[in-house]
Coordinates of C-alpha atoms in Angstrom, one line a residue:
Chain A
X1 CA 209.9 226.9 150.2
X2 CA 213.3 224.9 150.5
X3 CA 213.1 221.7 149.0
X4 CA 214.6 218.7 151.1
X5 CA 216.3 215.5 150.0
X6 CA 215.8 212.6 152.4
X7 CA 216.7 208.7 151.7
X8 CA 213.6 206.6 151.2
X9 CA 214.3 204.3 154.0
X10 CA 216.4 203.5 156.7
X11 CA 217.1 200.5 159.2
X12 CA 218.3 200.7 162.8
X13 CA 219.2 198.2 165.5
X14 CA 217.1 198.6 168.7
X15 CA 219.1 200.6 171.2
X16 CA 221.5 202.0 168.8
X17 CA 221.6 205.6 167.6
X18 CA 219.5 206.5 164.4
X19 CA 220.9 209.2 162.3
X20 CA 218.5 210.6 159.8
X21 CA 220.1 212.8 157.2
X22 CA 218.5 215.8 155.2
X23 CA 219.7 217.8 152.5
X24 CA 218.3 221.4 152.2
X25 CA 220.8 223.2 150.0
X26 CA 218.1 226.0 149.0
X27 CA 217.4 227.0 152.2
X28 CA 217.0 230.6 152.9
X29 CA 218.0 232.6 156.1
X30 CA 214.8 232.9 157.7
X31 CA 213.8 229.4 156.9
X32 CA 213.8 226.7 160.1
X33 CA 214.7 223.1 159.8
X34 CA 211.7 221.0 161.4
X35 CA 211.4 217.3 161.9
X36 CA 208.2 215.8 162.5
X37 CA 207.4 212.1 162.5
X38 CA 204.3 210.3 161.8
X39 CA 203.1 206.6 162.9
X40 CA 200.8 204.8 160.6
X41 CA 197.2 206.6 160.7
X42 CA 198.1 209.1 163.3
X43 CA 198.8 212.9 162.8
X44 CA 202.4 213.9 162.4
X45 CA 204.2 214.5 165.8
X46 CA 206.7 217.5 166.2
X47 CA 210.2 216.3 167.2
X48 CA 212.6 219.1 167.1
X49 CA 213.4 222.3 165.1
X50 CA 216.3 224.8 164.9
X51 CA 217.5 228.0 162.8
X52 CA 221.4 227.8 163.0
X53 CA 222.3 226.1 166.1
X54 CA 222.3 222.5 167.0
X55 CA 219.4 221.6 169.1
X56 CA 218.7 218.9 171.7
X57 CA 215.4 218.1 173.4
X58 CA 213.8 215.0 175.4
X59 CA 213.2 213.2 172.0
X60 CA 216.1 213.9 169.7
X61 CA 219.1 216.1 168.9
X62 CA 219.3 218.3 165.7
X63 CA 222.7 218.8 164.0
X64 CA 222.6 221.6 161.3
X65 CA 225.6 222.3 159.2
X66 CA 227.5 225.7 159.4
X67 CA 226.3 226.6 155.9
X68 CA 222.9 225.3 156.7
X69 CA 222.3 223.1 153.4
X70 CA 222.0 220.0 155.4
X71 CA 221.0 218.6 158.8
X72 CA 221.0 215.1 160.7
X73 CA 218.5 214.2 163.5
X74 CA 219.9 211.8 165.9
X75 CA 217.6 209.4 168.0
X76 CA 220.0 208.6 170.6
X77 CA 218.7 205.3 171.7
X78 CA 216.3 204.0 169.2
X79 CA 213.1 201.8 170.1
X80 CA 210.8 199.9 168.4
X81 CA 208.1 202.5 168.8
X82 CA 210.5 204.9 167.0
X83 CA 209.6 202.9 163.8
X84 CA 207.8 205.9 161.5
X85 CA 207.9 208.1 158.6
X86 CA 210.2 211.1 159.5
X87 CA 209.8 214.3 157.7
X88 CA 212.4 216.9 157.4
X89 CA 211.1 220.3 156.6
X90 CA 212.6 223.5 155.6
X91 CA 210.3 226.4 155.8
X92 CA 208.7 229.8 156.7
X93 CA 205.3 230.2 158.2
X94 CA 204.0 226.8 157.0
X95 CA 205.2 223.4 156.4
X96 CA 205.7 221.8 153.0
X97 CA 206.1 217.9 153.4
X98 CA 208.1 215.9 151.2
X99 CA 207.9 212.0 150.9
X100 CA 210.2 211.6 154.2
X101 CA 212.4 208.6 155.3
X102 CA 210.7 205.5 156.5
X103 CA 212.7 204.3 159.7
X104 CA 212.4 200.7 160.7
X105 CA 213.7 200.0 164.1
X106 CA 214.7 196.2 164.3
X107 CA 215.1 194.3 167.7
Chain B
X1 CA 198.1 213.8 173.4
X2 CA 198.3 217.0 171.3
X3 CA 195.0 218.6 172.4
X4 CA 193.6 218.7 168.9
X5 CA 190.6 216.7 168.1
X6 CA 189.1 215.9 164.9
X7 CA 185.7 214.8 163.8
X8 CA 184.5 212.7 162.3
X9 CA 187.0 210.0 162.3
X10 CA 185.9 208.5 158.9
X11 CA 183.6 209.5 156.4
X12 CA 182.3 208.1 153.0
X13 CA 180.8 210.3 150.3
X14 CA 179.6 210.1 146.9
X15 CA 181.1 212.3 144.1
X16 CA 179.6 215.6 143.4
X17 CA 178.5 215.9 147.3
X18 CA 179.9 218.4 149.8
X19 CA 181.6 217.5 153.3
X20 CA 182.4 219.3 156.3
X21 CA 185.3 218.5 158.5
X22 CA 185.5 219.9 162.1
X23 CA 188.7 220.5 163.9
X24 CA 188.8 221.7 167.6
X25 CA 192.1 223.3 168.5
X26 CA 194.3 223.7 171.6
X27 CA 193.0 226.6 173.9
X28 CA 194.9 229.5 173.1
X29 CA 196.0 228.6 169.8
X30 CA 195.1 231.5 167.1
X31 CA 196.2 229.5 164.3
X32 CA 194.7 226.7 162.4
X33 CA 196.3 224.9 159.1
X34 CA 194.5 222.1 157.2
X35 CA 196.4 219.5 155.2
X36 CA 195.5 216.7 153.0
X37 CA 197.4 213.5 152.8
X38 CA 196.6 211.0 150.0
X39 CA 197.8 207.3 150.4
X40 CA 201.5 207.0 150.7
X41 CA 202.5 210.7 150.2
X42 CA 203.3 213.4 152.7
X43 CA 200.9 215.9 153.9
X44 CA 199.7 218.8 151.5
X45 CA 199.3 222.3 152.7
X46 CA 195.6 223.3 152.1
X47 CA 195.3 226.6 153.9
X48 CA 195.9 228.4 157.3
X49 CA 193.6 230.5 159.4
X50 CA 194.7 233.1 161.8
X51 CA 191.9 234.8 164.1
X52 CA 189.3 233.9 161.6
X53 CA 190.8 235.1 158.6
X54 CA 192.7 232.9 156.0
X55 CA 196.2 233.9 155.6
X56 CA 197.8 231.5 153.5
X57 CA 196.8 228.9 150.8
X58 CA 198.3 226.1 149.2
X59 CA 197.7 225.0 145.4
X60 CA 194.0 224.0 146.2
X61 CA 191.0 225.0 144.0
X62 CA 188.4 227.4 145.4
X63 CA 185.8 224.4 146.3
X64 CA 188.1 223.8 149.3
X65 CA 187.2 226.6 151.9
X66 CA 187.3 226.9 155.5
X67 CA 186.0 228.7 158.7
X68 CA 187.7 229.3 162.1
X69 CA 185.7 230.3 165.1
X70 CA 186.5 232.3 168.2
X71 CA 186.0 229.2 170.6
X72 CA 189.2 227.6 168.8
X73 CA 187.1 225.3 166.4
X74 CA 187.5 225.3 162.7
X75 CA 186.0 223.5 159.7
X76 CA 187.1 222.5 156.3
X77 CA 184.5 222.5 153.5
X78 CA 184.8 220.5 150.3
X79 CA 182.2 221.1 147.5
X80 CA 181.6 218.8 144.5
X81 CA 183.8 216.1 145.6
X82 CA 185.9 214.2 143.3
X83 CA 187.3 210.7 143.4
X84 CA 190.8 212.1 143.9
X85 CA 189.7 214.1 147.1
X86 CA 189.7 210.5 149.0
X87 CA 192.4 211.0 151.7
X88 CA 193.4 211.9 155.1
X89 CA 192.5 215.4 156.3
X90 CA 194.6 216.7 159.1
X91 CA 194.1 220.2 161.1
X92 CA 196.9 221.4 163.3
X93 CA 197.1 224.4 165.6
X94 CA 199.8 226.8 166.8
X95 CA 199.9 229.9 168.9
X96 CA 201.0 232.7 166.5
X97 CA 199.8 234.1 163.1
X98 CA 203.3 233.3 161.2
X99 CA 203.5 229.7 162.6
X100 CA 207.0 230.1 162.4
X101 CA 209.6 229.0 164.9
X102 CA 206.6 227.1 166.3
X103 CA 205.5 223.6 166.9
X104 CA 202.6 222.5 165.2
X105 CA 200.1 220.4 166.9
X106 CA 198.3 217.8 164.6
X107 CA 195.1 215.9 165.2
X108 CA 194.7 212.3 164.2
X109 CA 192.7 213.4 161.1
X110 CA 189.8 212.6 159.2
X111 CA 189.8 209.7 156.6
X112 CA 187.5 210.7 153.7
X113 CA 186.4 208.2 151.1
X114 CA 184.7 209.4 148.0
X115 CA 182.9 206.7 145.8

């Protein structure tokens, strides 16, 4: 299981892009990068995942560096409802959650 | 709405007792995983079942056991409860056996308190 390192907390103004970084320098070739978020007292919610290429869906974009040692989750227009704990995971077959980043979106 | 439901939502037990938590996965999802989340921590992987067989286990003792049924329901059983077992227990379902390159769909969890 590749260990991931994320900042403990980040702030973002409503309407601005939120860029959440993640380091996964020990990632192996078959491990995907996943992002989930968890709003208080709910189960984690899938956001996006990728292996090598950048990915985009209706929720977010995932930018993975060419060496795959780090990635950035981008929420293009953050809203108050995006306030949550964001988990970056690099794993194969099961998810090993770390502490995550507490993202607070301010009005 | 993930289509994964867990019951009960809250439960209080006494140290030494046994508990069974239940999960209903999305129809067609052959894999169910169980996680334990202590307060202020990320979820920790307990084990995973694929087509009624355990196919992966985290660092949890044997008193944590599970069952998966053909109707996409599953159970987590914990024997001889300890105070440290107090946590939010989450189940998650996915389509295939490896759960790699796939989304996991989580339920809202069961909050277990051991007194």
